[in-house]
CSV table of C-alpha atoms in Angstrom, one decimal:
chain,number,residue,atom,x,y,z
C,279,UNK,CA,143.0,134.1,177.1
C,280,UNK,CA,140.6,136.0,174.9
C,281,UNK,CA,142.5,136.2,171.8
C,282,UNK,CA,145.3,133.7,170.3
C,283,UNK,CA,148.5,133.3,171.3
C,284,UNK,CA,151.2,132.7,167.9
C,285,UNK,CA,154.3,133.2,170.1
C,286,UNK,CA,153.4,130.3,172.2
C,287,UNK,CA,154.1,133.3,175.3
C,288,UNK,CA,151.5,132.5,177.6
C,289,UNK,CA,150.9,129.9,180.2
C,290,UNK,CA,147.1,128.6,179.3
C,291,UNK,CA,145.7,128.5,182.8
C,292,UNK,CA,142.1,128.7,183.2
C,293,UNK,CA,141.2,132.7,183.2
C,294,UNK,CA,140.4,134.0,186.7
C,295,UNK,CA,139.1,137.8,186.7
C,296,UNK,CA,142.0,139.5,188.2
C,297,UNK,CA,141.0,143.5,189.7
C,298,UNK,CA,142.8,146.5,188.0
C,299,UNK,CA,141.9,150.1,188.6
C,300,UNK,CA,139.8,151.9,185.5
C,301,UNK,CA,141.9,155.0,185.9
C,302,UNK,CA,145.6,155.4,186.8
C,303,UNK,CA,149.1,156.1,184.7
C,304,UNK,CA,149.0,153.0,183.4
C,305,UNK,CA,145.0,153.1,182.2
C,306,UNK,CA,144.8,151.6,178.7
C,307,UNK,CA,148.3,149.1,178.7
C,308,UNK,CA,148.2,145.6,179.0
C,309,UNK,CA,150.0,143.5,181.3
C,310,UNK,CA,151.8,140.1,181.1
C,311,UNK,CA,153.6,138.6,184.2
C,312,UNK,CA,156.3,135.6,184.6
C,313,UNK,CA,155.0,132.9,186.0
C,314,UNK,CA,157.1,133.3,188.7
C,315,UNK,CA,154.8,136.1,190.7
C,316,UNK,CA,151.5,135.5,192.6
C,317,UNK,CA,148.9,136.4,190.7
C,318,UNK,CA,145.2,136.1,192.8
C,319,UNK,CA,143.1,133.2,191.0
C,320,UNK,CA,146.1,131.4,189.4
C,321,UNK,CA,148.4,128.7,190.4
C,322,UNK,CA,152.5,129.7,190.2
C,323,UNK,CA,154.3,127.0,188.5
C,324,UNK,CA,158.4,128.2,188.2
C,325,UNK,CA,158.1,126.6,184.7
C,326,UNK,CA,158.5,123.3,186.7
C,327,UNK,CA,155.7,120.7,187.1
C,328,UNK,CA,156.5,119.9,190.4
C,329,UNK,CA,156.5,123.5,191.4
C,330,UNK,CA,153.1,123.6,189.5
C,331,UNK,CA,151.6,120.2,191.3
C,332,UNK,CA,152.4,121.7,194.5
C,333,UNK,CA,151.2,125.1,193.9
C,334,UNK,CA,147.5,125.7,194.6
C,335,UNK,CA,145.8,128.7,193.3
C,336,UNK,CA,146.8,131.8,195.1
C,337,UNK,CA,144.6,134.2,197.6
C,338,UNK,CA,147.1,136.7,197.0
C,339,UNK,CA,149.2,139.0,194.3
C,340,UNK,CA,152.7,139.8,194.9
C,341,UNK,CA,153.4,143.5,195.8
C,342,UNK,CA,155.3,144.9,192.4
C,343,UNK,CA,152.2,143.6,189.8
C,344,UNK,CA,149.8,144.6,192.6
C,345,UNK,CA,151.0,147.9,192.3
C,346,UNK,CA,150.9,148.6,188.3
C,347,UNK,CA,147.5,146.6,188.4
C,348,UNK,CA,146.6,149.2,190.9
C,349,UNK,CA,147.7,152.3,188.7
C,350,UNK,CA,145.5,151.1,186.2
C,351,UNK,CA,147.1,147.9,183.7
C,352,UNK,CA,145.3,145.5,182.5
C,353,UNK,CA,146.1,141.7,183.0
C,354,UNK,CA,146.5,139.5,180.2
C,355,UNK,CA,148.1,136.3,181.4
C,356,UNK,CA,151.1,134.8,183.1
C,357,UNK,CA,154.3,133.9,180.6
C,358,UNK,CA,156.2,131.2,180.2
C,359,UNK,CA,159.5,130.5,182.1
C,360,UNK,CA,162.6,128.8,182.3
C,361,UNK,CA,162.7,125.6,184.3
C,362,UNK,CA,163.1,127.2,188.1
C,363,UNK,CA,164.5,130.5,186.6
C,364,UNK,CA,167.5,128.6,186.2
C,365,UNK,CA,168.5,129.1,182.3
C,366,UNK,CA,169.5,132.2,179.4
C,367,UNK,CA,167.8,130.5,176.9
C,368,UNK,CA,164.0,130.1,176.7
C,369,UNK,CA,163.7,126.4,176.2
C,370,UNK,CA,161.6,124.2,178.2
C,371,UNK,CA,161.8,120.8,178.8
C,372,UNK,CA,158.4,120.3,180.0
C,373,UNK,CA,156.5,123.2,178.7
C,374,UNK,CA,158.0,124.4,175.5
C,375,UNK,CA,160.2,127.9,174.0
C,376,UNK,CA,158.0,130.5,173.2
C,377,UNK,CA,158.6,132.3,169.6
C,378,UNK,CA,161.2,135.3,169.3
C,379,UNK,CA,158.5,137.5,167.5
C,380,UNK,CA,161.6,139.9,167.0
C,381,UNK,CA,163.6,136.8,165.5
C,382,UNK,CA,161.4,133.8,165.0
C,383,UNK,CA,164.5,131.6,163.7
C,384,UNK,CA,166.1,132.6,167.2
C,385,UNK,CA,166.0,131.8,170.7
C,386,UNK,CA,163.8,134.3,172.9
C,387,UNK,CA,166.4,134.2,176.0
C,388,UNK,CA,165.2,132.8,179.5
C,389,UNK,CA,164.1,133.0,181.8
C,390,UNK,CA,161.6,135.9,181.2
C,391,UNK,CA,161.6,134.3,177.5
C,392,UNK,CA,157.5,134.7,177.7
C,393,UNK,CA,157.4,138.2,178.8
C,394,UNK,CA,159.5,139.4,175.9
C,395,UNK,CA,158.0,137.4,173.5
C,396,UNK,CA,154.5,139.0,174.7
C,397,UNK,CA,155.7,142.4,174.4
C,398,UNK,CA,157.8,141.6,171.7
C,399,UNK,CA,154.9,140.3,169.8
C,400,UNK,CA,152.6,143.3,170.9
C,401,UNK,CA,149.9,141.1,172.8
C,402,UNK,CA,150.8,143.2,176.0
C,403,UNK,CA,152.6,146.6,176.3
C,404,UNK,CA,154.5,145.6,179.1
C,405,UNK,CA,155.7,142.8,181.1
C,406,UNK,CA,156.6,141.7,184.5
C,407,UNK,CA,160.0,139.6,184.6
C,408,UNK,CA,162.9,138.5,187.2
C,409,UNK,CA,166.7,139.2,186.4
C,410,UNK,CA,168.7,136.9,188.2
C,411,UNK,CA,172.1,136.3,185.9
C,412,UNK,CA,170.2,138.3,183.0
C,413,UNK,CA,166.9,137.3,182.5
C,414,UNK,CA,165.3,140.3,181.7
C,415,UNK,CA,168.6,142.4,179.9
C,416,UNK,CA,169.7,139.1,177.4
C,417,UNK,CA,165.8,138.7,176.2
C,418,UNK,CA,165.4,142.3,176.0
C,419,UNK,CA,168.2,142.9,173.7
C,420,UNK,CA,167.4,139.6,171.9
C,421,UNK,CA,163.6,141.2,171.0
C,422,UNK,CA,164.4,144.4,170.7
C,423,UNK,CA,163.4,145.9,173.8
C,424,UNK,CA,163.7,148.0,176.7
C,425,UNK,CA,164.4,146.3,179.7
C,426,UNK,CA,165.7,147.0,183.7
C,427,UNK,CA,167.8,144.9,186.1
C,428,UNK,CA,166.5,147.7,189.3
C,429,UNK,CA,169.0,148.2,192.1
C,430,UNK,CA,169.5,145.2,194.2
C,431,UNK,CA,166.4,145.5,196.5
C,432,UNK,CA,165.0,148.4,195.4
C,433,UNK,CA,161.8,146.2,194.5
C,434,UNK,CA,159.5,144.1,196.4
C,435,UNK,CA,160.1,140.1,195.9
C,436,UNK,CA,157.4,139.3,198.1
C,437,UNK,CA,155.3,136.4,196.4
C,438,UNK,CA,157.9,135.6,194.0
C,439,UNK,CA,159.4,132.2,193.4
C,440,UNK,CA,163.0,132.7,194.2
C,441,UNK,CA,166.0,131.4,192.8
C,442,UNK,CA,169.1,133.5,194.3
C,443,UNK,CA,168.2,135.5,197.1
C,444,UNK,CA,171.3,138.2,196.9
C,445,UNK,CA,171.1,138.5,193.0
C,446,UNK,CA,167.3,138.1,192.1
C,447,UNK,CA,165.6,141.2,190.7
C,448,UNK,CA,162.1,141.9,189.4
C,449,UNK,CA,162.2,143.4,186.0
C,450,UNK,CA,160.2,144.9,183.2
C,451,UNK,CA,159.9,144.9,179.7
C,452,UNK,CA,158.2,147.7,177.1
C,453,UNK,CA,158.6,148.1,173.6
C,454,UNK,CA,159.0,151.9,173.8
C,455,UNK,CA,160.7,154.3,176.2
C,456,UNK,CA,157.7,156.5,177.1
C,457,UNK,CA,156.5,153.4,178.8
C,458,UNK,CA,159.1,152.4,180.0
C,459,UNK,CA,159.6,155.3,182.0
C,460,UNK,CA,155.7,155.5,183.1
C,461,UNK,CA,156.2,152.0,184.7
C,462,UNK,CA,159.0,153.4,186.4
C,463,UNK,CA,157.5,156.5,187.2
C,464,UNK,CA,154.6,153.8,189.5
C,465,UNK,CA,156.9,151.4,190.8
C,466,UNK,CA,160.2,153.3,191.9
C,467,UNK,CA,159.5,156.2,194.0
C,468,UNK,CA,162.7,158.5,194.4
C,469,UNK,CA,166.1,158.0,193.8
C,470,UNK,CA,168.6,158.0,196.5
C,471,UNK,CA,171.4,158.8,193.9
C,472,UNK,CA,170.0,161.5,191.2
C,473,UNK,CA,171.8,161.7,188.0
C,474,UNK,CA,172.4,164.7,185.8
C,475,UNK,CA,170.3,165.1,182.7
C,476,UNK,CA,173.8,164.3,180.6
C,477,UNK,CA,175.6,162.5,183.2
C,478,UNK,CA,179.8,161.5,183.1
C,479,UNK,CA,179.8,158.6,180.4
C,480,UNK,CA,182.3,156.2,181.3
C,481,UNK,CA,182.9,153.2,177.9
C,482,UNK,CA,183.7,149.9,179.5
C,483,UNK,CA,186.3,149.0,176.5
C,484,UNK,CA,187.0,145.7,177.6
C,485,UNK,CA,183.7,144.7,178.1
C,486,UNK,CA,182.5,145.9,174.4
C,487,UNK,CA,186.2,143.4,173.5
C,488,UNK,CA,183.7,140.4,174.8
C,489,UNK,CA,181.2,141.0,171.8
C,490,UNK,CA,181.8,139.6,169.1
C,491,UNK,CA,183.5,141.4,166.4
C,492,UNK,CA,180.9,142.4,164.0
C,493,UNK,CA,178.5,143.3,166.9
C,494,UNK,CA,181.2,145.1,168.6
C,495,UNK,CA,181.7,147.6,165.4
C,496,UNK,CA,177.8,147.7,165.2
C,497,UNK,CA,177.8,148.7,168.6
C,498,UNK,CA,180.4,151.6,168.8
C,499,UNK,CA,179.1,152.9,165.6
C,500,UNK,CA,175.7,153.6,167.7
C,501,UNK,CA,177.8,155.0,170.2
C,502,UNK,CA,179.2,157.5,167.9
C,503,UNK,CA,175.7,158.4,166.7
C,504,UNK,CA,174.9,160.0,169.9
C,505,UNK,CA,178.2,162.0,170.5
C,506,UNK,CA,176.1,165.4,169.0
C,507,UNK,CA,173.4,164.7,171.9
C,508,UNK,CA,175.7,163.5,175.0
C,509,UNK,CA,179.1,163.9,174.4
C,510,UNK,CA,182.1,162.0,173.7
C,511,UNK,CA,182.5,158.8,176.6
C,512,UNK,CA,185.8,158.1,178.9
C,513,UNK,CA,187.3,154.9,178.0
C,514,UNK,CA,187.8,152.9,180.4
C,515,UNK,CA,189.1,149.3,181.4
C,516,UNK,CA,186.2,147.5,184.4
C,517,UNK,CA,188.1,144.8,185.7
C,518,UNK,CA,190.9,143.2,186.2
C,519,UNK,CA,190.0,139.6,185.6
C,520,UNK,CA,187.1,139.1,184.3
C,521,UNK,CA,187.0,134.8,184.9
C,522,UNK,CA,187.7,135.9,188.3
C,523,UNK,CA,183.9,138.1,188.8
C,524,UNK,CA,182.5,135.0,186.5
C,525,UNK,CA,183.6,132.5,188.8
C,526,UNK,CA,182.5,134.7,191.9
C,527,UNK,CA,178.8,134.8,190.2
C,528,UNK,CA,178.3,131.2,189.5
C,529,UNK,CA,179.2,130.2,193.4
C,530,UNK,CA,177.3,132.8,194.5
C,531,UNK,CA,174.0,131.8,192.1
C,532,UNK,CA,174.5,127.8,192.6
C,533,UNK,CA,175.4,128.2,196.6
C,534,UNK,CA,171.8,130.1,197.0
C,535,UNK,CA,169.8,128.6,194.0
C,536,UNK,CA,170.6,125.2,195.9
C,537,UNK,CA,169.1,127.0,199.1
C,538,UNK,CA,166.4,127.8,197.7
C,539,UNK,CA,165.7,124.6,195.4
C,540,UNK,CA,167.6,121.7,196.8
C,541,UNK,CA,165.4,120.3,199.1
C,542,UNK,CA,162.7,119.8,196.5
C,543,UNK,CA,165.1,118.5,194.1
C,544,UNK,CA,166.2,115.9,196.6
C,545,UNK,CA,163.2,115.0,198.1
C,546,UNK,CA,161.1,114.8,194.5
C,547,UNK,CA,163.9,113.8,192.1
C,548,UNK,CA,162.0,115.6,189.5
C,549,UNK,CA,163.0,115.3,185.7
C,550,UNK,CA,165.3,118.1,185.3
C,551,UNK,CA,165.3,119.5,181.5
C,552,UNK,CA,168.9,119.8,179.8
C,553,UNK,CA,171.3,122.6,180.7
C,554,UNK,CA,168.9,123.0,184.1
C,555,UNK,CA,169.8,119.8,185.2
C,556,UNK,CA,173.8,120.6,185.1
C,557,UNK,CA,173.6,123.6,186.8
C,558,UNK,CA,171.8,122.5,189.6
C,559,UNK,CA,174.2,119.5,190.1
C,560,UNK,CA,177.0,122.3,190.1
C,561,UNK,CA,175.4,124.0,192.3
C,562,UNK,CA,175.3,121.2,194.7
C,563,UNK,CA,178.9,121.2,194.9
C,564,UNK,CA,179.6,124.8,195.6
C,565,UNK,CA,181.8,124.7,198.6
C,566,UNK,CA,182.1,127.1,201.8
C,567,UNK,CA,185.6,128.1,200.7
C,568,UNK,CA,184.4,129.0,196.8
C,569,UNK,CA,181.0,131.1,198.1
C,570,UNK,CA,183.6,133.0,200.5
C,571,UNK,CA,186.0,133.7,197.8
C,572,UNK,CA,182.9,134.8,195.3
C,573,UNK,CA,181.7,136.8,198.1
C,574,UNK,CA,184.6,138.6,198.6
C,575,UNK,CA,185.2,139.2,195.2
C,576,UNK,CA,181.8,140.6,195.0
C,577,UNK,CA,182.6,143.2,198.0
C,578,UNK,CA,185.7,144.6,196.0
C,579,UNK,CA,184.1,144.4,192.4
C,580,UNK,CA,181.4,146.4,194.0
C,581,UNK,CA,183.8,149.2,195.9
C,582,UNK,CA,185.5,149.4,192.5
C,583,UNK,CA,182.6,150.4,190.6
C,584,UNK,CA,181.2,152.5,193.3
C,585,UNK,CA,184.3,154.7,192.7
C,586,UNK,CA,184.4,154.6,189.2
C,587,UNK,CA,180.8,156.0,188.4
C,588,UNK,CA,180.5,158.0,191.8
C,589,UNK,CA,177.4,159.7,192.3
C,590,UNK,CA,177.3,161.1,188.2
C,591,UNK,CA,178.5,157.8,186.2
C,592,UNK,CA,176.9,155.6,183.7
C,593,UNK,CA,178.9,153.1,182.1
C,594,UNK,CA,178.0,152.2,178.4
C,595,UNK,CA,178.8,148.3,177.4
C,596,UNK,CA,177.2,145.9,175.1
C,597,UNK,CA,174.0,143.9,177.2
C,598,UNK,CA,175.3,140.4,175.8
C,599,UNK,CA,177.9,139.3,173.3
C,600,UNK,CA,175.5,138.9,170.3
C,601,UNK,CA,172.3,138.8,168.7
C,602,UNK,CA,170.1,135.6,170.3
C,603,UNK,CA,171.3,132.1,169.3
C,604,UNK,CA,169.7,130.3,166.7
C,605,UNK,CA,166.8,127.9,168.4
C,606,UNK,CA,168.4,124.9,166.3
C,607,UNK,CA,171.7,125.6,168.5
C,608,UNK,CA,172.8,121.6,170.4
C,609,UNK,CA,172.4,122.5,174.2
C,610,UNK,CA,176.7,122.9,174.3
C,611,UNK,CA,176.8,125.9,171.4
C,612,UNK,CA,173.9,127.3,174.3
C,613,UNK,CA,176.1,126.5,176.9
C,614,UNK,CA,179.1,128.2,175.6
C,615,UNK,CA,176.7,131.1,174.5
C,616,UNK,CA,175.4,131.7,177.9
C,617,UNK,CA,178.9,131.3,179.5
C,618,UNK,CA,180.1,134.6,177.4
C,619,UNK,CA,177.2,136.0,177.9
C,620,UNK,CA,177.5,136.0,181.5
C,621,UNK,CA,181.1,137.9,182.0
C,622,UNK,CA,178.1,141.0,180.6
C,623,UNK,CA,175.7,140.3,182.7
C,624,UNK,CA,177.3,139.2,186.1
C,625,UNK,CA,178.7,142.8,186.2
C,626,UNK,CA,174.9,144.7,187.3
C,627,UNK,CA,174.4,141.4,189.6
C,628,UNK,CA,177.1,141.1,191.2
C,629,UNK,CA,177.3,145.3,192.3
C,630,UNK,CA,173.7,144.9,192.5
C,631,UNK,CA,173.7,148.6,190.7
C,632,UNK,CA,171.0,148.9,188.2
C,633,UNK,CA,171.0,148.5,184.6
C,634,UNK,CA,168.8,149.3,181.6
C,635,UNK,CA,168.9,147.3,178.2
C,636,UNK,CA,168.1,150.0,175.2
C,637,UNK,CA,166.9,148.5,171.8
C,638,UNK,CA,169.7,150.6,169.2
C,639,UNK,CA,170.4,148.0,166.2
C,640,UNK,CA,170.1,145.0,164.1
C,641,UNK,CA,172.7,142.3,162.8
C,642,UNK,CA,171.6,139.5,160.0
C,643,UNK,CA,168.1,141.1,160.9
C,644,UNK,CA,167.8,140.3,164.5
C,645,UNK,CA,167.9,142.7,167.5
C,646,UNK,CA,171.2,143.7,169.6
C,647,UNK,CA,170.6,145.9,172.8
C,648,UNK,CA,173.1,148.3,174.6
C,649,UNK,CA,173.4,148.8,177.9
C,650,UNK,CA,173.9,151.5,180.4
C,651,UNK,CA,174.8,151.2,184.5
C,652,UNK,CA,174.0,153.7,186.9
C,653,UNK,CA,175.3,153.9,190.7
C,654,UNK,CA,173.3,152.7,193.1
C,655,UNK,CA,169.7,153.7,194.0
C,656,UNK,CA,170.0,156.0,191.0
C,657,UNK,CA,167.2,153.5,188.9
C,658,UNK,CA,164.7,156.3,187.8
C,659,UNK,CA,166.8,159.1,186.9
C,660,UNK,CA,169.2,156.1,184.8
C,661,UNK,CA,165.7,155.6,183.0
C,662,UNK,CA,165.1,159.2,182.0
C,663,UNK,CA,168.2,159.2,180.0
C,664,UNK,CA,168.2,155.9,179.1
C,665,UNK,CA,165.0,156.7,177.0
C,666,UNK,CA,167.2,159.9,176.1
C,667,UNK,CA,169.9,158.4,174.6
C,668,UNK,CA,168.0,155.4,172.9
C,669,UNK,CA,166.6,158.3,170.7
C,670,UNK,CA,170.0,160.4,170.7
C,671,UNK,CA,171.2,156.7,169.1
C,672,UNK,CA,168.6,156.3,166.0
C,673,UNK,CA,169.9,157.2,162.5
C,674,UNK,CA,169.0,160.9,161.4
C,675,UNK,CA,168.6,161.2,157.6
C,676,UNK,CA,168.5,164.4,156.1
């Protein structure tokens, strides 16, 4: 790295010169990446040491940063991870937590915890993460930032480490919304599903009734700020049984994240950090009968919000229960943290519709993020008014 690195972000590998284009969209920003993609002249380590040992340094760049390298950003390094992607928290066994710049008390959120803390802490503009159960949405609200789960598959994975085939994402973070939307703009194409420019609003009450109290009154007070700008939102209940879609996303994430891992954990017996460690040896025991009653709970989750936001719909619903947990949390407080948070965050997985994270407000001086869910394939246009309504959200004073 050329300059220092206060947020403890970046993974300090040797530099290697890595190729970007002198003219392009994206001329002028900076560039982080999770070390979890190829990058050309730098090993890929999953946050694990084993992963790292193994690794080699790579001849190749995977596809997605290929492509904003290629429209003219700049690298700046790789970021820091979660053990194996495998974590909502930030905290490294074996390699450390990178600083909250937003928050420095609080946690950063995993597993993109050093792409947000890069952006957050302005030493790149944006960032290349993976969302998996979260990891870009819970740090993104967590630093105050924008940040995109894309429609399942929508986005190369190509020379990515992976972790669950049929929920992993790639990601991005910015710290404004005109960036946002010129990442989007290089890496998305068209949209199969086009929203209006004020599309139906749908308010997922139930899900803002898994906040906590004083962020769920933050939270519909920013709603009612942009009532002048978009109109007043349908409330609406989601689900039925909302234990029922967790349940279905933690058999689905441990079945494949032991099919992608397991071997290596069995064969090596690495030294798994806290919390990582569990999750894998849940994962273990997922049975046939549990990932074929998460799978079908999936396929009628899915149908049900297909009809619900049609081709027009964007649901509105708090990104995760709170502002980030304070780092001196004991690994259960996490736990339990990460286990609300996930009855959010399973929702966008588990459709595999996309979903934008938009920075909006502040409790005890830390950042708390709203979200919005579009139907499938509808990624780009959901950005445009994403951006749109993040501004139709911020206090006007006369």
């Amino acid at each position: 790295m050329t300059y220092d690195d206060p947020f403890r972000c970046f993974v300090p590998y040797p530099d290697a010169a890595v190729k970007h284009s002198p003219t392009g969209p994206l001329a002028g920003l900076t560039l982080a990446v999770k070390d979890l993609f190829d990058v050309k002249g730098y090993p890929t380590g999953a946050g694990s040491p084993i992963v790292l040992a193994q690794s080699g340094i790579k001849t190749k760049t995977a596809p997605i940063v290929k492509e904003l390298l290629q429209a003219g950003a700049r690298f700046v390094g790789k970021t820091h991870t979660d053990e194996l992607a495998f974590s909502l928290n930030g905290k490294n066994a074996h390699f450390g937590a990178p600083i909250n710049p937003a928050a420095p008390d609080r946690i950063t959120g995993g597993s993109s915890c050093g792409s947000m803390a890069a952006v957050a802490g302005r030493l790149a503009d944006i960032a290349v993460g993976s969302d998996t159960g979260g990891s870009v949405r819970a740090p993104a609200s967590y630093g105050g930032l924008f940040g995109i789960r894309p429609t399942h598959g929508r986005l190369s994975l190509k020379r990515v480490w992976p972790l669950a085939e049929s929920l992993d994402t790639p990601g991005w973070f910015t710290r404004d919304g005109e960036v946002f939307a010129r990442v989007g703009n290089v890496l998305l194409g068209k949209d199969r599903t086009e929203l209006p420019e004020v599309p139906r609003l749908l308010l997922a009450d139930d899900m803002f009734a898994q906040a906590v109290p004083e962020a769920e009154t933050i939270l519909r007070n920013v709603v009612q700020r942009a009532l002048p700008s978009v109109g007043q939102p349908e409330s609406v209940k989601l689900v039925r049984d909302i234990d029922a879609l967790y349940w279905a996303f933690r058999w689905i994430q441990g079945r494949e994240a032991w099919a992608s891992d397991g071997a290596m954990i069995e064969r090596f017996a690495p030294p798994l950090g806290p919390g990582v460690k569990e999750r894998f040896a849940f994962s273990k025991t997922v049975t046939d009968a549990e990932y074929a009653k998460g799978e079908a709970t999936r396929k009628t989750f899915r149908a049900r919000l297909a009809r619900l936001l049609g081709q027009d719909g964007v649901l509105i619903l708090p990104t995760v229960p709170d502002i980030a947990p304070l780092v001196s949390a004991e690994e259960p407080e996490l736990e339990d943290f990460r286990n609300r948070a996930l009855r959010l965050l399973c929702l966008s997985g588990l459709s595999g519709f996309p979903q934008v994270t938009i920075p909006v407000a502040q409790r005890e001086g830390a950042p708390l993020g709203l979200s919005l869910i579009g139907p499938k394939g509808s990624d780009k246009s959901l950005i445009t008014f994403a951006v749109a309504y993040e501004r139709a959200t911020r206090v006007r004073i006369a």
